[in-house]
């Protein structure tokens, strides 16, 4: 693995990696398994250093860092390792009579040289998760960690070359300028995780080379709560999803649409859960994270300020609303009586603020969700199968979780990705392997017999036979 020095330009790195890919080295299944094993060792042998870096960057607790980053990656790696041979196997498909004798199959092939651009909120998982797919599918790649999580980025830059094949992977550090330099190069796939504004820059640059992209973006994920559920459990689960990683989770429930009948008990359940999780003073809890940087602190402070300054008669801050810029602490905050046109409903919050909007029934909630850009996830809490069906049919989102939040990501059989404004393409498990592979279509024929039927000059009889055979 090479980290380009000023005299070692990105273009030279790209040429070098391409040469290695062209040599065929990554095609071999044993190379891929070796790399997956190396990735596993990297995580296992450096666990405490990752915990330290994630604590420095995001105040992440050890348990959250393990469950949502390292542990999750280890299960991805083990799953890929176990299934790789079967994923690599060609799949036979039927061959029409006109092409007999013959055989047709689909053969997965590595795309080539890929670029993976990571985001800062899960800075290990969002860089190495796609890498599991890239390695499994047999690609070479450049990894660009997010500069917004500097401790983790530095650790990844230091450790990755010690474990992975240094001729096949390279880490490039930097922000907009360096990423811009990378995007000028030709890749065979760009896998980007982050916000929509940069996604447009990525897509524009990719279009210059007709490079395909996977875009893992965000949005406002609603939690729709029906009147028939246990509000304490629903409230606890929603609060857990909203306030983990201090709200900086792309699939966190961003706002709640609750049936008016159980609004109060649901809010009570969420408030009780926050205290149960983090105590009366979350700033003293080891389990409560910090905002990534001052820019995002200020963004959240402004967003809350604009929201509370609006003349919404019923708006109420149920808990929270306190912060400390120096320590990047922003208290878990719950707002009720929020109106749909409030500033807090105008953008993805990506922080520990949870607006609650009451509705007269689930259909009113669905109407609102349908009027918004398509989110990464829709959550619904209900025991009514008809409500469940209506939510599934009438909303469009990357995924849905019924009676829980975020846990859909742990099922490696499920594709993880967005639709519309929340992104394009998907990964996790086999879907990662497929995201980084080309499905090559292959047909093998014999030279004989060579029926004259398909060759000119044509006549009525040939046409008649072709109609029968095709
Ligand atoms: P970002 O978009 O600012 O940065 C992401 C990456 O883009 C970084 O590596 C950064 O260096 C690079 N970058 C930044 N500016 C650039 C520029 N001008 N040109 C080229 N590259 C540039 O990250 P963000 O927007 O703060 O991330 C938060 C967003 O990401 C939220 O919307 C969140 O929902 C989403 N997200 C999605 C997922 C997912 O898996 N779908 C995961 C995490 C975050």
XYZ file of C-alpha atoms and ligand atoms in Angstrom:
514
model
C 0.000 0.000 0.000
C 1.351 3.371 -0.965
C 0.482 6.743 0.460
C 1.367 9.230 -2.255
C 4.095 11.696 -1.278
C 4.287 15.092 -2.970
C 6.711 13.593 -5.523
C 4.583 10.535 -5.961
C 1.536 11.973 -7.707
C -1.924 10.503 -7.565
C -1.690 9.782 -11.289
C 1.416 7.649 -10.705
C -0.341 5.748 -7.932
C -3.305 5.123 -10.215
C -1.034 3.834 -12.989
C 0.792 1.552 -10.538
C -2.400 0.064 -9.104
C -3.832 -0.458 -12.564
C -0.709 -2.317 -13.669
C -1.027 -4.663 -10.688
C -4.707 -5.224 -11.393
C -3.923 -5.958 -15.048
C -1.360 -8.542 -13.971
C -4.287 -10.666 -12.760
C -3.015 -10.931 -9.195
C -6.393 -10.123 -7.582
C -8.317 -12.721 -9.597
C -7.090 -15.548 -7.440
C -9.497 -16.622 -4.691
C -6.644 -17.322 -2.279
C -5.366 -13.729 -2.643
C -8.845 -12.460 -1.804
C -9.163 -14.729 1.240
C -5.686 -13.677 2.429
C -6.702 -10.023 2.202
C -9.943 -10.636 4.104
C -7.969 -12.477 6.806
C -5.524 -9.576 6.954
C -8.395 -7.126 7.382
C -9.733 -9.241 10.223
C -6.321 -9.284 11.919
C -6.008 -5.535 11.463
C -9.233 -5.024 13.415
C -8.565 -7.641 16.083
C -4.949 -6.707 16.800
C -5.625 -2.959 16.947
C -8.995 -2.895 18.645
C -7.936 -0.641 21.519
C -6.290 1.867 19.168
C -9.484 2.091 17.132
C -11.482 2.571 20.329
C -9.120 5.409 21.288
C -9.318 7.155 17.906
C -13.116 6.899 17.799
C -13.315 8.256 21.353
C -11.102 11.213 20.327
C -13.001 11.982 17.140
C -16.582 11.357 18.222
C -16.583 10.546 21.942
C -17.744 7.083 20.933
C -18.196 4.562 23.742
C -16.318 1.268 23.456
C -19.559 -0.691 23.131
C -20.907 1.530 20.359
C -17.539 1.507 18.594
C -17.459 -2.273 18.747
C -21.089 -2.956 17.828
C -21.530 -0.390 15.060
C -18.013 -0.419 13.586
C -15.490 -3.169 14.449
C -17.925 -5.965 15.359
C -20.089 -5.202 12.369
C -17.038 -5.279 10.086
C -15.874 -8.587 11.546
C -19.223 -10.188 10.777
C -19.070 -8.766 7.221
C -15.564 -10.198 6.784
C -16.497 -13.628 8.187
C -19.624 -13.759 6.049
C -17.694 -12.838 2.901
C -14.940 -15.319 3.689
C -17.443 -18.121 4.189
C -19.443 -17.406 1.033
C -16.855 -16.016 -1.352
C -16.303 -19.189 -3.363
C -19.998 -19.608 -4.004
C -20.432 -15.920 -4.941
C -17.559 -16.218 -7.430
C -19.072 -19.255 -9.123
C -20.602 -18.651 -12.567
C -24.405 -18.970 -12.731
C -25.759 -21.005 -15.608
C -28.760 -19.634 -17.506
C -30.859 -21.224 -20.268
C -29.727 -21.123 -23.896
C -32.380 -20.829 -26.651
C -32.935 -23.622 -29.148
C -31.512 -21.483 -31.946
C -28.158 -21.447 -30.143
C -27.939 -25.158 -29.429
C -25.643 -26.816 -28.923
C -24.489 -24.107 -26.548
C -24.152 -22.978 -22.971
C -24.745 -19.601 -21.331
C -23.650 -18.310 -17.981
C -23.087 -15.176 -15.919
C -19.606 -14.812 -14.545
C -18.754 -12.185 -11.914
C -15.627 -10.257 -12.779
C -13.791 -7.601 -10.751
C -14.425 -4.081 -12.042
C -10.748 -3.064 -11.788
C -9.528 -0.026 -9.899
C -12.080 1.450 -7.500
C -12.205 4.598 -5.377
C -13.848 4.441 -1.944
C -14.634 7.789 -0.306
C -15.622 7.464 3.361
C -17.717 9.626 5.681
C -16.838 10.738 9.206
C -19.695 9.508 11.388
C -18.714 5.815 11.300
C -15.225 6.461 9.947
C -13.948 2.878 10.217
C -17.086 1.019 9.121
C -17.917 3.293 6.207
C -14.434 2.967 4.711
C -13.632 -0.682 5.441
C -17.197 -1.979 4.880
C -17.077 -1.183 1.154
C -13.457 -2.417 1.126
C -14.661 -5.902 2.134
C -16.762 -5.890 -1.048
C -13.909 -4.512 -3.163
C -11.456 -7.151 -1.898
C -13.949 -10.009 -2.141
C -14.752 -9.085 -5.725
C -11.034 -8.923 -6.580
C -10.422 -5.207 -7.175
C -7.548 -2.867 -6.515
C -8.482 0.378 -4.831
C -7.763 3.786 -3.407
C -9.283 4.582 -0.017
C -10.062 8.162 0.989
C -10.969 8.377 4.691
C -12.921 11.395 5.893
C -10.663 14.218 7.034
C -13.372 15.267 9.505
C -12.466 12.298 11.755
C -8.684 13.005 11.751
C -7.538 10.569 14.452
C -9.286 7.644 12.814
C -8.096 8.695 9.355
C -4.479 8.825 10.567
C -4.792 5.413 12.206
C -6.234 3.878 9.041
C -3.448 5.420 6.980
C -0.872 3.966 9.369
C -2.365 0.477 9.764
C -3.805 -0.473 6.389
C -0.369 -0.711 4.703
C 0.850 -2.998 7.490
C -1.807 -5.599 6.719
C -3.101 -5.334 3.150
C -1.291 -6.037 -0.127
C 0.556 -2.749 -0.600
C 0.648 -3.186 -4.360
C -3.126 -3.295 -4.634
C -4.414 -0.674 -2.216
C -3.501 2.881 -1.430
C -4.739 5.383 1.162
C -5.043 9.030 0.173
C -5.747 11.527 2.933
C -7.271 14.951 2.474
C -10.399 17.009 2.005
C -12.131 18.636 -0.932
C -8.947 19.512 -2.839
C -7.316 16.079 -2.603
C -10.615 14.336 -3.340
C -11.019 16.608 -6.346
C -7.581 15.440 -7.529
C -8.632 11.818 -7.156
C -11.906 12.398 -8.962
C -10.047 13.700 -12.007
C -8.584 10.205 -12.486
C -10.308 7.335 -14.267
C -11.733 4.653 -11.971
C -13.887 1.637 -12.702
C -16.222 2.432 -9.805
C -16.548 5.249 -7.297
C -18.156 4.265 -4.020
C -19.077 7.418 -2.093
C -20.661 7.812 1.351
C -21.700 11.271 2.520
C -23.991 14.179 1.809
C -25.913 14.993 -1.371
C -24.014 18.196 -2.260
C -20.675 16.377 -2.582
C -22.428 13.418 -4.239
C -23.295 15.734 -7.128
C -19.613 16.709 -7.464
C -18.682 13.021 -7.442
C -21.275 12.131 -10.049
C -20.294 15.023 -12.303
C -16.636 13.984 -12.173
C -17.538 10.325 -12.746
C -19.545 11.239 -15.832
C -16.348 12.529 -17.522
C -15.046 8.946 -17.625
C -18.461 7.232 -17.704
C -17.514 5.699 -14.369
C -20.354 4.014 -12.475
C -21.057 5.269 -8.953
C -22.541 3.918 -5.769
C -23.843 6.811 -3.678
C -24.656 6.125 -0.037
C -26.406 9.289 1.083
C -28.720 10.407 3.865
C -32.013 12.195 4.346
C -34.749 12.479 6.910
C -35.856 9.030 8.093
C -39.340 9.119 9.642
C -40.592 6.944 12.504
C -44.344 6.465 12.192
C -45.973 5.331 15.425
C -49.457 3.801 15.373
C -51.799 4.007 18.355
C -51.745 0.254 19.121
C -48.109 -0.180 20.246
C -46.467 -0.226 23.670
C -45.248 3.382 23.873
C -42.506 2.665 26.406
C -40.737 0.135 24.178
C -41.322 2.096 20.972
C -40.057 5.242 22.728
C -36.962 3.451 24.057
C -36.055 2.093 20.635
C -36.580 5.413 18.860
C -34.554 7.286 21.508
C -31.764 4.708 21.259
C -31.585 5.123 17.461
C -31.767 8.916 17.556
C -29.205 9.504 20.303
C -26.592 6.866 19.498
C -23.408 8.500 18.187
C -24.988 11.788 19.346
C -27.515 11.607 16.533
C -24.889 11.407 13.773
C -26.225 8.286 12.081
C -27.521 8.265 8.518
C -30.291 5.768 9.328
C -31.280 7.355 12.651
C -34.968 8.205 13.035
C -34.866 11.911 12.163
C -38.398 12.783 13.270
C -41.444 11.055 14.753
C -44.977 11.094 13.376
C -47.134 9.764 16.189
C -50.841 9.116 16.464
C -52.212 11.856 18.718
C -53.740 9.224 21.024
C -50.354 8.010 22.259
C -48.197 11.101 21.805
C -47.870 11.783 25.533
C -46.996 8.214 26.624
C -44.551 7.890 23.716
C -42.759 11.090 24.691
C -42.722 9.934 28.324
C -41.163 6.664 27.133
C -38.459 8.521 25.178
C -37.653 10.860 28.060
C -37.429 7.940 30.501
C -35.170 6.083 28.066
C -32.754 9.022 27.724
C -32.371 9.161 31.485
C -32.030 5.384 31.714
C -29.283 5.431 29.032
C -27.269 8.511 29.990
C -28.406 9.561 33.483
C -29.618 12.991 34.502
C -26.436 14.583 33.140
C -25.607 13.050 29.753
C -22.447 15.215 29.610
C -21.025 13.011 32.363
C -21.957 9.733 30.683
C -19.218 7.690 28.985
C -21.873 6.330 26.663
C -22.951 9.634 25.124
C -21.014 10.821 22.072
C -19.792 14.221 20.938
C -20.461 16.311 17.829
C -17.722 15.850 15.245
C -16.541 19.488 15.031
C -17.361 23.138 15.704
C -18.901 23.625 12.278
C -21.531 20.965 12.983
C -21.985 22.260 16.569
C -22.795 25.701 15.190
C -25.081 24.225 12.535
C -27.104 22.411 15.231
C -27.211 25.436 17.539
C -28.474 27.594 14.654
C -31.021 25.001 13.558
C -32.465 24.717 17.063
C -32.417 28.505 17.475
C -34.257 29.081 14.178
C -36.798 26.413 15.122
C -37.580 27.745 18.589
C -37.712 31.330 17.275
C -40.625 30.511 14.982
C -44.047 31.500 16.231
C -45.351 27.930 16.591
C -47.885 28.101 19.443
C -47.523 24.515 20.697
C -43.783 24.083 20.262
C -42.179 22.832 23.444
C -38.687 21.656 24.336
C -39.393 18.537 26.374
C -35.779 17.844 27.326
C -32.343 19.103 26.304
C -31.561 22.307 24.496
C -28.201 22.715 26.237
C -24.737 22.543 24.709
C -21.094 23.298 25.313
C -19.152 24.333 22.230
C -15.735 23.696 23.762
C -16.390 20.043 24.599
C -18.638 19.610 21.533
C -21.444 18.401 23.796
C -25.028 18.787 22.631
C -27.659 17.414 25.021
C -30.253 14.885 23.838
C -33.116 17.170 22.848
C -36.767 16.308 22.229
C -39.201 18.825 20.740
C -42.969 18.417 20.666
C -45.690 20.381 18.923
C -43.404 20.792 15.885
C -45.095 21.959 12.701
C -44.257 20.358 9.343
C -42.954 23.651 7.959
C -40.619 24.267 10.897
C -36.907 24.849 10.032
C -36.014 21.592 11.832
C -38.126 19.736 9.252
C -36.334 21.404 6.327
C -33.047 19.460 6.442
C -31.522 16.257 7.790
C -30.767 17.022 11.457
C -27.738 14.708 11.819
C -27.478 15.508 15.517
C -29.208 14.749 18.832
C -32.463 16.630 18.276
C -35.716 14.724 17.851
C -38.837 16.574 16.676
C -42.189 14.919 17.385
C -45.205 15.738 15.210
C -48.634 14.433 16.090
C -51.011 13.170 13.403
C -54.629 12.062 13.476
C -53.812 8.669 11.966
C -51.210 6.707 9.999
C -52.639 7.868 6.663
C -51.892 11.495 7.531
C -48.341 10.412 8.389
C -48.005 8.577 5.066
C -49.247 11.591 3.150
C -46.535 13.710 4.772
C -43.759 11.163 4.141
C -44.823 10.902 0.503
C -44.511 14.671 0.104
C -40.832 14.530 1.171
C -37.684 13.329 -0.646
C -37.216 9.554 -0.449
C -35.403 8.680 2.807
C -32.793 6.003 3.496
C -35.163 4.245 5.906
C -38.769 4.368 7.023
C -39.600 3.083 10.499
C -43.044 2.082 11.594
C -44.315 0.867 14.926
C -47.597 -1.001 14.590
C -49.258 -4.350 15.289
C -51.743 -3.851 12.477
C -50.753 -5.845 9.382
C -52.848 -3.589 7.141
C -51.023 -0.518 8.411
C -47.729 -2.350 7.828
C -48.785 -3.079 4.206
C -49.867 0.513 3.642
C -46.521 1.802 4.891
C -44.655 -0.646 2.641
C -46.754 0.144 -0.440
C -47.229 3.853 -0.060
C -43.708 4.977 0.859
C -40.451 4.696 -1.059
C -37.191 4.390 0.902
C -33.908 2.471 0.862
C -35.276 0.116 3.532
C -37.957 -0.336 6.144
C -37.825 -1.648 9.691
C -41.073 -2.553 11.423
C -41.207 -2.136 15.209
C -37.530 -1.218 15.519
C -34.933 1.188 14.141
C -31.473 0.697 12.537
C -31.450 -3.070 13.247
C -32.260 -3.833 9.581
C -28.571 -3.139 8.886
C -27.490 -6.194 10.869
C -29.153 -8.662 8.455
C -26.355 -9.201 5.937
C -28.805 -10.680 3.436
C -30.508 -7.285 3.152
C -29.094 -4.737 0.693
C -28.169 -1.446 2.336
C -28.582 1.627 0.176
C -30.876 4.467 -0.736
C -33.321 5.344 -3.474
C -33.885 8.742 -5.088
C -32.403 11.469 -2.894
C -31.003 8.932 -0.394
C -28.666 7.416 -2.957
C -28.162 4.713 -5.557
C -26.688 1.237 -5.408
C -26.425 -0.938 -2.316
C -24.006 -3.094 -0.352
C -23.559 -5.442 2.644
C -23.052 -9.202 2.367
C -23.412 -10.544 -1.144
C -24.659 -7.148 -2.308
C -21.181 -5.734 -1.595
C -19.582 -8.419 -3.740
C -22.055 -7.637 -6.517
C -21.609 -3.855 -6.200
C -17.889 -4.293 -6.953
C -18.325 -6.928 -9.697
C -19.340 -6.830 -13.314
C -21.806 -9.542 -14.265
C -20.171 -10.772 -17.422
C -22.499 -12.472 -19.887
C -20.908 -15.474 -21.606
C -22.152 -17.885 -24.258
C -20.157 -20.812 -25.579
C -21.164 -22.468 -28.855
C -19.773 -25.265 -30.970
C -18.689 -24.531 -34.520
C -20.726 -27.410 -35.886
C -23.470 -27.876 -36.849
C -23.667 -24.488 -38.557
C -27.283 -24.153 -39.656
C -27.714 -21.906 -42.713
C -31.017 -20.666 -41.343
C -29.711 -17.423 -39.937
C -27.640 -16.420 -42.945
C -28.882 -14.469 -45.973
C -30.288 -14.827 -48.484
C -33.494 -15.056 -46.464
C -36.778 -16.541 -47.626
C -40.189 -17.418 -46.210
C -39.077 -20.867 -45.024
C -36.112 -19.492 -43.067
C -38.352 -16.921 -41.398
C -40.878 -19.595 -40.511
C -38.169 -21.694 -38.836
C -36.664 -18.752 -37.018
C -40.098 -17.916 -35.603
C -40.262 -21.445 -34.205
C -36.740 -21.617 -32.812
C -36.348 -18.231 -31.103
P -19.285 15.044 3.321
O -20.204 14.787 2.212
O -18.968 16.465 3.706
O -17.947 14.293 3.131
C -17.899 12.966 2.670
C -16.629 12.777 1.898
O -16.594 13.682 0.814
C -15.354 13.036 2.719
O -14.430 11.999 2.485
C -14.866 14.361 2.203
O -13.459 14.499 2.228
C -15.345 14.377 0.780
N -15.564 15.742 0.302
C -16.010 16.802 1.027
N -16.117 17.901 0.239
C -15.742 17.525 -0.998
C -15.639 18.212 -2.263
N -15.970 19.494 -2.392
N -15.220 17.506 -3.331
C -14.923 16.194 -3.212
N -14.989 15.503 -2.047
C -15.386 16.149 -0.956
O -19.872 14.313 4.567
P -21.118 14.821 5.237
O -22.077 15.431 4.259
O -20.785 15.658 6.406
O -21.717 13.440 5.727
C -22.946 13.418 6.289
C -23.973 12.936 5.288
O -23.632 11.626 4.900
C -25.348 12.850 5.898
O -26.284 13.256 4.935
C -25.510 11.385 6.178
O -26.840 10.953 6.220
C -24.748 10.785 5.046
N -24.285 9.445 5.386
C -24.773 8.403 4.688
C -24.385 7.129 5.020
C -24.890 5.923 4.280
O -24.343 4.852 4.496
N -25.877 6.048 3.432
C -23.487 6.923 6.061
C -22.993 8.019 6.730
C -23.384 9.292 6.392
